[in-house]
Amino acid sequence: MRIDILTLFPEMFESPLNYSILKRAQEQGLVAIAVTNIRDFAADRYRKVDDKPYGGGPGMVMMPGPVFDCFEHVAKLAPPEGLCRGRPALEARAGCPRHGRVILLTPQGTPFNQSKARELAQEDRLILIAGRYEGFDERIRVGLNAEQISIGDYILNGGELAAMVIVDAVVRLLPGALGDEDSAKSDSFSVGANDDLPLLEYPHYTRPEVFRGLKVPDILLSGDHAKIAQWRREQSLERTRQWRPDLLERGDREKGG
Ligand code: 6GU
């Protein structure tokens, strides 16, 4: 997969993309992530990328010119050799646009969730465009035929952090990105083995057996794997009921209950 990020603040991406699983996924060639500065595509010598809104009002709006020019530059760059390997269905897809999906990060967007992450992880290529100021000139969304994603109902200063969240959630789903293939499966919000109900994770313990007077539950030391699995399942359900009852209701609805 190739991910392009278009932003006015490319430096913000330097450290988040270069640790742990994201770093390893890039080194392994599972994903190539390229960050491009929209300001490099400004037309004037002041490198202007924003302007006052027509009709008046506060704040500044991102101009369409630099974003379009930056997009057109980036869209021409082919995915690096080999990054589509192992995905014959996608490689063969007739008329597949070279640039893949175009996503504007904005609080007006569709809320991001695990199922959207799974969907995006199927793509060969993503182009994420992070906005600053009051927002994008509307012709950016329309002209680039972009979808819009938000990461939640609160306002960030720009789309950069949202782009990082999406990259993190998507890349860890690429086959081979996690050391242990199973560890993505039992994570909160993933689909369970036997049903489609999203549950919170059961509690985890590691050594020592007693820490400051707090003991690891006996059952986890029992060696009875069937009992342990059952206990974990109950814990997941109980925690979900207590902390995120909305997930259970949503699960019921999705099952038609
Ligand atoms: Cl994608 N952008 C901004 N500026 N704020 C947000 C967001 C995005 N998602 C939630 N809040």
PDB file of C-alpha atoms and ligand atoms in Angstrom:
ATOM      1  CA  MET A   1       0.000   0.000   0.000  1.00  0.00           C
ATOM      2  CA  ARG A   2       1.070   3.557  -0.628  1.00  0.00           C
ATOM      3  CA  ILE A   3      -0.240   6.382   1.564  1.00  0.00           C
ATOM      4  CA  ASP A   4       0.271  10.020   0.625  1.00  0.00           C
ATOM      5  CA  ILE A   5      -0.383  12.735   3.150  1.00  0.00           C
ATOM      6  CA  LEU A   6      -0.841  16.323   1.950  1.00  0.00           C
ATOM      7  CA  THR A   7      -0.352  18.898   4.689  1.00  0.00           C
ATOM      8  CA  LEU A   8       0.917  22.369   5.538  1.00  0.00           C
ATOM      9  CA  PHE A   9       2.858  20.874   8.452  1.00  0.00           C
ATOM     10  CA  PRO A  10       4.889  17.924   7.188  1.00  0.00           C
ATOM     11  CA  GLU A  11       7.239  18.081  10.187  1.00  0.00           C
ATOM     12  CA  MET A  12       4.376  17.000  12.461  1.00  0.00           C
ATOM     13  CA  PHE A  13       4.532  13.546  10.871  1.00  0.00           C
ATOM     14  CA  GLU A  14       8.213  12.864  11.414  1.00  0.00           C
ATOM     15  CA  SER A  15       8.164  11.078  14.724  1.00  0.00           C
ATOM     16  CA  PRO A  16       4.700   9.439  14.854  1.00  0.00           C
ATOM     17  CA  LEU A  17       5.355   7.476  11.673  1.00  0.00           C
ATOM     18  CA  ASN A  18       8.799   6.297  12.648  1.00  0.00           C
ATOM     19  CA  TYR A  19       8.295   4.132  15.687  1.00  0.00           C
ATOM     20  CA  SER A  20       7.258   0.613  16.433  1.00  0.00           C
ATOM     21  CA  ILE A  21       4.752  -1.044  14.124  1.00  0.00           C
ATOM     22  CA  LEU A  22       4.536   1.848  11.647  1.00  0.00           C
ATOM     23  CA  LYS A  23       8.297   1.940  11.331  1.00  0.00           C
ATOM     24  CA  ARG A  24       8.587  -1.801  10.899  1.00  0.00           C
ATOM     25  CA  ALA A  25       5.763  -1.939   8.352  1.00  0.00           C
ATOM     26  CA  GLN A  26       7.611   0.612   6.220  1.00  0.00           C
ATOM     27  CA  GLU A  27      10.937  -1.203   6.574  1.00  0.00           C
ATOM     28  CA  GLN A  28       9.254  -4.471   5.574  1.00  0.00           C
ATOM     29  CA  GLY A  29       7.811  -2.816   2.471  1.00  0.00           C
ATOM     30  CA  LEU A  30       4.194  -3.358   3.508  1.00  0.00           C
ATOM     31  CA  VAL A  31       3.499   0.341   3.187  1.00  0.00           C
ATOM     32  CA  ALA A  32       5.207   3.424   1.822  1.00  0.00           C
ATOM     33  CA  ILE A  33       4.147   6.680   3.450  1.00  0.00           C
ATOM     34  CA  ALA A  34       4.990   9.960   1.756  1.00  0.00           C
ATOM     35  CA  VAL A  35       4.293  13.377   3.258  1.00  0.00           C
ATOM     36  CA  THR A  36       4.076  16.333   0.884  1.00  0.00           C
ATOM     37  CA  ASN A  37       3.942  20.009   1.790  1.00  0.00           C
ATOM     38  CA  ILE A  38       0.985  21.775   0.152  1.00  0.00           C
ATOM     39  CA  ARG A  39       2.832  25.063   0.554  1.00  0.00           C
ATOM     40  CA  ASP A  40       5.426  23.900  -1.975  1.00  0.00           C
ATOM     41  CA  PHE A  41       2.645  24.244  -4.562  1.00  0.00           C
ATOM     42  CA  ALA A  42       1.701  27.828  -3.732  1.00  0.00           C
ATOM     43  CA  ALA A  43       1.626  29.998  -6.828  1.00  0.00           C
ATOM     44  CA  ASP A  44       3.046  33.258  -5.501  1.00  0.00           C
ATOM     45  CA  ARG A  45       6.355  34.198  -3.981  1.00  0.00           C
ATOM     46  CA  TYR A  46       4.825  34.628  -0.531  1.00  0.00           C
ATOM     47  CA  ARG A  47       3.828  30.949  -0.668  1.00  0.00           C
ATOM     48  CA  LYS A  48       0.229  31.864   0.086  1.00  0.00           C
ATOM     49  CA  VAL A  49      -2.115  28.915   0.634  1.00  0.00           C
ATOM     50  CA  ASP A  50      -5.115  30.476   2.408  1.00  0.00           C
ATOM     51  CA  ASP A  51      -7.345  33.487   1.945  1.00  0.00           C
ATOM     52  CA  LYS A  52     -10.363  35.296   3.404  1.00  0.00           C
ATOM     53  CA  PRO A  53     -13.776  33.663   2.938  1.00  0.00           C
ATOM     54  CA  TYR A  54     -16.054  35.079   0.235  1.00  0.00           C
ATOM     55  CA  GLY A  55     -19.152  36.457   1.958  1.00  0.00           C
ATOM     56  CA  GLY A  56     -17.167  37.520   4.985  1.00  0.00           C
ATOM     57  CA  GLY A  57     -16.715  35.927   8.374  1.00  0.00           C
ATOM     58  CA  PRO A  58     -13.810  34.996  10.567  1.00  0.00           C
ATOM     59  CA  GLY A  59     -10.776  32.893   9.761  1.00  0.00           C
ATOM     60  CA  MET A  60      -9.068  31.810   6.605  1.00  0.00           C
ATOM     61  CA  VAL A  61      -9.942  29.194   3.996  1.00  0.00           C
ATOM     62  CA  MET A  62      -7.500  26.902   2.209  1.00  0.00           C
ATOM     63  CA  MET A  63      -7.251  27.966  -1.432  1.00  0.00           C
ATOM     64  CA  PRO A  64      -8.026  25.338  -4.067  1.00  0.00           C
ATOM     65  CA  GLY A  65      -5.018  26.043  -6.336  1.00  0.00           C
ATOM     66  CA  PRO A  66      -2.170  24.805  -4.137  1.00  0.00           C
ATOM     67  CA  VAL A  67      -4.168  21.752  -2.971  1.00  0.00           C
ATOM     68  CA  PHE A  68      -5.089  20.777  -6.555  1.00  0.00           C
ATOM     69  CA  ASP A  69      -1.516  21.247  -7.796  1.00  0.00           C
ATOM     70  CA  CYS A  70      -0.127  19.272  -4.882  1.00  0.00           C
ATOM     71  CA  PHE A  71      -2.704  16.525  -5.441  1.00  0.00           C
ATOM     72  CA  GLU A  72      -1.976  16.306  -9.155  1.00  0.00           C
ATOM     73  CA  HIS A  73       1.742  16.035  -8.473  1.00  0.00           C
ATOM     74  CA  VAL A  74       1.285  13.301  -5.887  1.00  0.00           C
ATOM     75  CA  ALA A  75      -1.343  11.380  -7.894  1.00  0.00           C
ATOM     76  CA  LYS A  76       1.151  10.953 -10.748  1.00  0.00           C
ATOM     77  CA  LEU A  77       3.604   9.145  -8.479  1.00  0.00           C
ATOM     78  CA  ALA A  78       3.100   5.420  -8.963  1.00  0.00           C
ATOM     79  CA  PRO A  79       2.931   3.130  -5.966  1.00  0.00           C
ATOM     80  CA  PRO A  80       6.441   1.817  -5.297  1.00  0.00           C
ATOM     81  CA  GLU A  81       7.376  -1.425  -7.025  1.00  0.00           C
ATOM     82  CA  GLY A  82       6.166  -4.502  -5.224  1.00  0.00           C
ATOM     83  CA  LEU A  83       3.774  -2.821  -2.810  1.00  0.00           C
ATOM     84  CA  CYS A  84       0.751  -4.339  -4.508  1.00  0.00           C
ATOM     85  CA  ARG A  85       2.174  -7.845  -4.492  1.00  0.00           C
ATOM     86  CA  GLY A  86       0.036 -10.439  -2.812  1.00  0.00           C
ATOM     87  CA  ARG A  87      -3.118  -8.596  -3.779  1.00  0.00           C
ATOM     88  CA  PRO A  88      -3.911 -10.020  -7.222  1.00  0.00           C
ATOM     89  CA  ALA A  89      -7.552  -8.998  -7.131  1.00  0.00           C
ATOM     90  CA  LEU A  90      -6.624  -5.391  -6.612  1.00  0.00           C
ATOM     91  CA  GLU A  91      -3.781  -5.424  -9.122  1.00  0.00           C
ATOM     92  CA  ALA A  92      -6.064  -6.824 -11.783  1.00  0.00           C
ATOM     93  CA  ARG A  93      -8.961  -4.459 -11.143  1.00  0.00           C
ATOM     94  CA  ALA A  94      -9.834  -2.895 -14.448  1.00  0.00           C
ATOM     95  CA  GLY A  95      -9.817   0.867 -14.655  1.00  0.00           C
ATOM     96  CA  CYS A  96      -8.568   1.171 -11.097  1.00  0.00           C
ATOM     97  CA  PRO A  97      -7.668   4.839 -10.653  1.00  0.00           C
ATOM     98  CA  ARG A  98      -3.964   5.127 -10.040  1.00  0.00           C
ATOM     99  CA  HIS A  99      -4.380   7.419  -7.071  1.00  0.00           C
ATOM    100  CA  GLY A 100      -6.861   5.305  -5.092  1.00  0.00           C
ATOM    101  CA  ARG A 101      -9.087   6.954  -2.535  1.00  0.00           C
ATOM    102  CA  VAL A 102      -8.915  10.636  -1.729  1.00  0.00           C
ATOM    103  CA  ILE A 103      -9.832  11.572   1.826  1.00  0.00           C
ATOM    104  CA  LEU A 104     -10.239  15.026   3.353  1.00  0.00           C
ATOM    105  CA  LEU A 105      -9.768  15.165   7.114  1.00  0.00           C
ATOM    106  CA  THR A 106     -12.453  17.401   8.532  1.00  0.00           C
ATOM    107  CA  PRO A 107     -14.798  17.432  11.524  1.00  0.00           C
ATOM    108  CA  GLN A 108     -17.641  17.427   8.935  1.00  0.00           C
ATOM    109  CA  GLY A 109     -16.639  13.948   7.796  1.00  0.00           C
ATOM    110  CA  THR A 110     -18.033  10.478   8.395  1.00  0.00           C
ATOM    111  CA  PRO A 111     -16.924   9.283  11.845  1.00  0.00           C
ATOM    112  CA  PHE A 112     -13.908   6.962  11.637  1.00  0.00           C
ATOM    113  CA  ASN A 113     -14.216   3.511  13.196  1.00  0.00           C
ATOM    114  CA  GLN A 114     -12.737   0.024  13.011  1.00  0.00           C
ATOM    115  CA  SER A 115     -14.873  -1.028  10.087  1.00  0.00           C
ATOM    116  CA  LYS A 116     -13.708   2.015   8.101  1.00  0.00           C
ATOM    117  CA  ALA A 117     -10.116   1.117   9.034  1.00  0.00           C
ATOM    118  CA  ARG A 118     -10.675  -2.411   7.685  1.00  0.00           C
ATOM    119  CA  GLU A 119     -12.160  -1.012   4.510  1.00  0.00           C
ATOM    120  CA  LEU A 120      -9.239   1.362   3.916  1.00  0.00           C
ATOM    121  CA  ALA A 121      -6.715  -1.409   4.635  1.00  0.00           C
ATOM    122  CA  GLN A 122      -7.974  -3.163   1.465  1.00  0.00           C
ATOM    123  CA  GLU A 123      -6.815  -0.304  -0.777  1.00  0.00           C
ATOM    124  CA  ASP A 124      -3.570  -0.126  -2.763  1.00  0.00           C
ATOM    125  CA  ARG A 125      -3.375   3.571  -2.292  1.00  0.00           C
ATOM    126  CA  LEU A 126      -4.755   6.364  -0.094  1.00  0.00           C
ATOM    127  CA  ILE A 127      -4.328  10.101  -0.378  1.00  0.00           C
ATOM    128  CA  LEU A 128      -5.092  11.932   2.874  1.00  0.00           C
ATOM    129  CA  ILE A 129      -5.451  15.706   2.813  1.00  0.00           C
ATOM    130  CA  ALA A 130      -5.169  17.510   6.153  1.00  0.00           C
ATOM    131  CA  GLY A 131      -6.843  20.886   6.445  1.00  0.00           C
ATOM    132  CA  ARG A 132      -5.961  23.841   8.635  1.00  0.00           C
ATOM    133  CA  TYR A 133      -7.613  27.216   9.095  1.00  0.00           C
ATOM    134  CA  GLU A 134     -11.407  27.316   8.929  1.00  0.00           C
ATOM    135  CA  GLY A 135     -11.518  24.626   6.304  1.00  0.00           C
ATOM    136  CA  PHE A 136     -11.177  23.835   2.641  1.00  0.00           C
ATOM    137  CA  ASP A 137     -12.597  25.778  -0.272  1.00  0.00           C
ATOM    138  CA  GLU A 138     -15.612  23.642  -1.218  1.00  0.00           C
ATOM    139  CA  ARG A 139     -14.235  23.109  -4.734  1.00  0.00           C
ATOM    140  CA  ILE A 140     -11.477  20.954  -3.269  1.00  0.00           C
ATOM    141  CA  ARG A 141     -13.987  18.371  -2.047  1.00  0.00           C
ATOM    142  CA  VAL A 142     -16.078  18.540  -5.204  1.00  0.00           C
ATOM    143  CA  GLY A 143     -13.217  18.773  -7.699  1.00  0.00           C
ATOM    144  CA  LEU A 144     -11.171  15.949  -6.222  1.00  0.00           C
ATOM    145  CA  ASN A 145     -14.280  13.843  -5.633  1.00  0.00           C
ATOM    146  CA  ALA A 146     -13.009  13.353  -2.111  1.00  0.00           C
ATOM    147  CA  GLU A 147     -14.657  11.545   0.741  1.00  0.00           C
ATOM    148  CA  GLN A 148     -14.477  13.174   4.183  1.00  0.00           C
ATOM    149  CA  ILE A 149     -13.504  11.536   7.456  1.00  0.00           C
ATOM    150  CA  SER A 150     -13.630  12.840  11.027  1.00  0.00           C
ATOM    151  CA  ILE A 151     -12.098  11.044  14.005  1.00  0.00           C
ATOM    152  CA  GLY A 152     -14.730  12.164  16.502  1.00  0.00           C
ATOM    153  CA  ASP A 153     -17.076  14.870  17.665  1.00  0.00           C
ATOM    154  CA  TYR A 154     -14.594  17.471  18.829  1.00  0.00           C
ATOM    155  CA  ILE A 155     -12.569  20.127  17.026  1.00  0.00           C
ATOM    156  CA  LEU A 156      -8.838  19.745  16.418  1.00  0.00           C
ATOM    157  CA  ASN A 157      -6.632  22.531  15.154  1.00  0.00           C
ATOM    158  CA  GLY A 158      -6.114  20.664  11.937  1.00  0.00           C
ATOM    159  CA  GLY A 159      -6.455  17.333  10.206  1.00  0.00           C
ATOM    160  CA  GLU A 160      -2.849  16.248  10.855  1.00  0.00           C
ATOM    161  CA  LEU A 161      -3.485  14.343  14.057  1.00  0.00           C
ATOM    162  CA  ALA A 162      -6.551  12.750  12.476  1.00  0.00           C
ATOM    163  CA  ALA A 163      -4.436  11.612   9.501  1.00  0.00           C
ATOM    164  CA  MET A 164      -1.953  10.037  11.912  1.00  0.00           C
ATOM    165  CA  VAL A 165      -4.733   8.224  13.742  1.00  0.00           C
ATOM    166  CA  ILE A 166      -6.064   6.815  10.483  1.00  0.00           C
ATOM    167  CA  VAL A 167      -2.630   5.737   9.228  1.00  0.00           C
ATOM    168  CA  ASP A 168      -1.913   4.009  12.531  1.00  0.00           C
ATOM    169  CA  ALA A 169      -5.250   2.165  12.587  1.00  0.00           C
ATOM    170  CA  VAL A 170      -4.997   1.115   8.925  1.00  0.00           C
ATOM    171  CA  VAL A 171      -1.355   0.046   8.762  1.00  0.00           C
ATOM    172  CA  ARG A 172      -1.594  -2.291  11.738  1.00  0.00           C
ATOM    173  CA  LEU A 173      -4.279  -4.191   9.803  1.00  0.00           C
ATOM    174  CA  LEU A 174      -2.009  -4.891   6.808  1.00  0.00           C
ATOM    175  CA  PRO A 175      -1.107  -8.574   6.699  1.00  0.00           C
ATOM    176  CA  GLY A 176       2.276  -9.031   8.380  1.00  0.00           C
ATOM    177  CA  ALA A 177       2.293  -5.668  10.174  1.00  0.00           C
ATOM    178  CA  LEU A 178       1.832  -7.163  13.633  1.00  0.00           C
ATOM    179  CA  GLY A 179       4.354  -9.639  14.939  1.00  0.00           C
ATOM    180  CA  ASP A 180       1.619 -11.916  16.202  1.00  0.00           C
ATOM    181  CA  GLU A 181      -1.138 -12.301  13.625  1.00  0.00           C
ATOM    182  CA  ASP A 182      -3.663 -13.085  16.366  1.00  0.00           C
ATOM    183  CA  SER A 183      -3.147  -9.955  18.377  1.00  0.00           C
ATOM    184  CA  ALA A 184      -5.255  -7.804  16.030  1.00  0.00           C
ATOM    185  CA  LYS A 185      -8.152 -10.236  16.341  1.00  0.00           C
ATOM    186  CA  SER A 186      -8.847 -10.008  20.060  1.00  0.00           C
ATOM    187  CA  ASP A 187      -8.390  -6.219  20.250  1.00  0.00           C
ATOM    188  CA  SER A 188     -11.363  -4.194  21.396  1.00  0.00           C
ATOM    189  CA  PHE A 189     -13.748  -3.420  18.543  1.00  0.00           C
ATOM    190  CA  SER A 190     -12.514  -6.251  16.368  1.00  0.00           C
ATOM    191  CA  VAL A 191     -14.893  -8.952  15.325  1.00  0.00           C
ATOM    192  CA  GLY A 192     -14.919 -11.917  17.693  1.00  0.00           C
ATOM    193  CA  ALA A 193     -14.225 -15.467  16.598  1.00  0.00           C
ATOM    194  CA  ASN A 194     -17.783 -16.760  17.018  1.00  0.00           C
ATOM    195  CA  ASP A 195     -20.026 -13.762  16.625  1.00  0.00           C
ATOM    196  CA  ASP A 196     -20.070 -10.262  15.255  1.00  0.00           C
ATOM    197  CA  LEU A 197     -20.456  -8.417  18.532  1.00  0.00           C
ATOM    198  CA  PRO A 198     -17.742  -5.853  19.236  1.00  0.00           C
ATOM    199  CA  LEU A 199     -16.584  -6.186  22.843  1.00  0.00           C
ATOM    200  CA  LEU A 200     -14.006  -4.481  25.016  1.00  0.00           C
ATOM    201  CA  GLU A 201     -10.868  -6.414  25.913  1.00  0.00           C
ATOM    202  CA  TYR A 202     -10.710  -8.632  28.978  1.00  0.00           C
ATOM    203  CA  PRO A 203      -8.163  -7.604  31.676  1.00  0.00           C
ATOM    204  CA  HIS A 204      -4.532  -8.587  31.132  1.00  0.00           C
ATOM    205  CA  TYR A 205      -1.912  -9.530  33.715  1.00  0.00           C
ATOM    206  CA  THR A 206       1.797 -10.266  33.586  1.00  0.00           C
ATOM    207  CA  ARG A 207       4.481 -10.873  36.226  1.00  0.00           C
ATOM    208  CA  PRO A 208       4.753 -10.452  39.177  1.00  0.00           C
ATOM    209  CA  GLU A 209       1.997 -12.673  40.564  1.00  0.00           C
ATOM    210  CA  VAL A 210       1.438 -10.242  43.445  1.00  0.00           C
ATOM    211  CA  PHE A 211       2.056  -6.542  42.913  1.00  0.00           C
ATOM    212  CA  ARG A 212       1.639  -4.193  45.904  1.00  0.00           C
ATOM    213  CA  GLY A 213      -0.800  -6.610  47.449  1.00  0.00           C
ATOM    214  CA  LEU A 214      -2.845  -7.028  44.247  1.00  0.00           C
ATOM    215  CA  LYS A 215      -3.009 -10.638  43.064  1.00  0.00           C
ATOM    216  CA  VAL A 216      -3.415 -12.042  39.574  1.00  0.00           C
ATOM    217  CA  PRO A 217      -6.809 -13.857  39.413  1.00  0.00           C
ATOM    218  CA  ASP A 218      -6.332 -17.538  40.337  1.00  0.00           C
ATOM    219  CA  ILE A 219      -8.038 -18.770  37.216  1.00  0.00           C
ATOM    220  CA  LEU A 220      -5.249 -17.372  35.013  1.00  0.00           C
ATOM    221  CA  LEU A 221      -2.726 -19.486  36.948  1.00  0.00           C
ATOM    222  CA  SER A 222      -4.894 -22.630  36.805  1.00  0.00           C
ATOM    223  CA  GLY A 223      -3.701 -23.899  33.441  1.00  0.00           C
ATOM    224  CA  ASP A 224      -7.320 -24.721  32.522  1.00  0.00           C
ATOM    225  CA  HIS A 225      -7.530 -23.109  29.098  1.00  0.00           C
ATOM    226  CA  ALA A 226     -11.225 -23.712  28.559  1.00  0.00           C
ATOM    227  CA  LYS A 227     -12.060 -22.049  31.884  1.00  0.00           C
ATOM    228  CA  ILE A 228      -9.692 -19.183  31.134  1.00  0.00           C
ATOM    229  CA  ALA A 229     -11.321 -18.578  27.750  1.00  0.00           C
ATOM    230  CA  GLN A 230     -14.756 -18.582  29.380  1.00  0.00           C
ATOM    231  CA  TRP A 231     -13.621 -16.189  32.133  1.00  0.00           C
ATOM    232  CA  ARG A 232     -12.149 -13.799  29.581  1.00  0.00           C
ATOM    233  CA  ARG A 233     -15.334 -13.834  27.557  1.00  0.00           C
ATOM    234  CA  GLU A 234     -17.381 -13.026  30.680  1.00  0.00           C
ATOM    235  CA  GLN A 235     -14.988 -10.246  31.634  1.00  0.00           C
ATOM    236  CA  SER A 236     -15.237  -8.754  28.133  1.00  0.00           C
ATOM    237  CA  LEU A 237     -19.010  -8.795  28.295  1.00  0.00           C
ATOM    238  CA  GLU A 238     -19.140  -7.376  31.810  1.00  0.00           C
ATOM    239  CA  ARG A 239     -16.741  -4.545  31.006  1.00  0.00           C
ATOM    240  CA  THR A 240     -18.613  -3.712  27.837  1.00  0.00           C
ATOM    241  CA  ARG A 241     -21.900  -3.672  29.754  1.00  0.00           C
ATOM    242  CA  GLN A 242     -20.379  -1.396  32.382  1.00  0.00           C
ATOM    243  CA  TRP A 243     -18.228   0.963  30.330  1.00  0.00           C
ATOM    244  CA  ARG A 244     -19.623   0.906  26.809  1.00  0.00           C
ATOM    245  CA  PRO A 245     -23.232  -0.301  26.916  1.00  0.00           C
ATOM    246  CA  ASP A 246     -23.774   1.493  23.599  1.00  0.00           C
ATOM    247  CA  LEU A 247     -21.647  -1.181  21.908  1.00  0.00           C
ATOM    248  CA  LEU A 248     -24.007  -3.931  23.042  1.00  0.00           C
ATOM    249  CA  GLU A 249     -27.036  -2.008  21.861  1.00  0.00           C
ATOM    250  CA  ARG A 250     -25.362  -1.362  18.548  1.00  0.00           C
ATOM    251  CA  GLY A 251     -24.530  -5.065  18.231  1.00  0.00           C
ATOM    252  CA  ASP A 252     -28.169  -5.965  18.869  1.00  0.00           C
ATOM    253  CA  ARG A 253     -29.372  -3.515  16.268  1.00  0.00           C
ATOM    254  CA  GLU A 254     -26.901  -4.713  13.672  1.00  0.00           C
ATOM    255  CA  LYS A 255     -28.129  -8.244  14.214  1.00  0.00           C
ATOM    256  CA  GLY A 256     -31.672  -6.995  13.653  1.00  0.00           C
ATOM    257  CA  GLY A 257     -32.547  -7.470  17.339  1.00  0.00           C
TER     258      GLY A 257
HETATM  259 CL1  6GU B   1     -10.403  15.115  10.710  1.00  0.00          CL
HETATM  260  N1  6GU B   1     -10.123  17.557  11.688  1.00  0.00           N
HETATM  261  C1  6GU B   1     -10.303  18.494  12.618  1.00  0.00           C
HETATM  262  N2  6GU B   1      -9.816  19.722  12.413  1.00  0.00           N
HETATM  263  N3  6GU B   1     -10.945  18.275  13.760  1.00  0.00           N
HETATM  264  C2  6GU B   1     -11.409  17.042  13.942  1.00  0.00           C
HETATM  265  C3  6GU B   1     -11.255  16.012  13.014  1.00  0.00           C
HETATM  266  C4  6GU B   1     -10.596  16.307  11.872  1.00  0.00           C
HETATM  267  N4  6GU B   1     -11.841  14.914  13.496  1.00  0.00           N
HETATM  268  C5  6GU B   1     -12.330  15.259  14.677  1.00  0.00           C
HETATM  269  N5  6GU B   1     -12.079  16.532  14.953  1.00  0.00           N
END
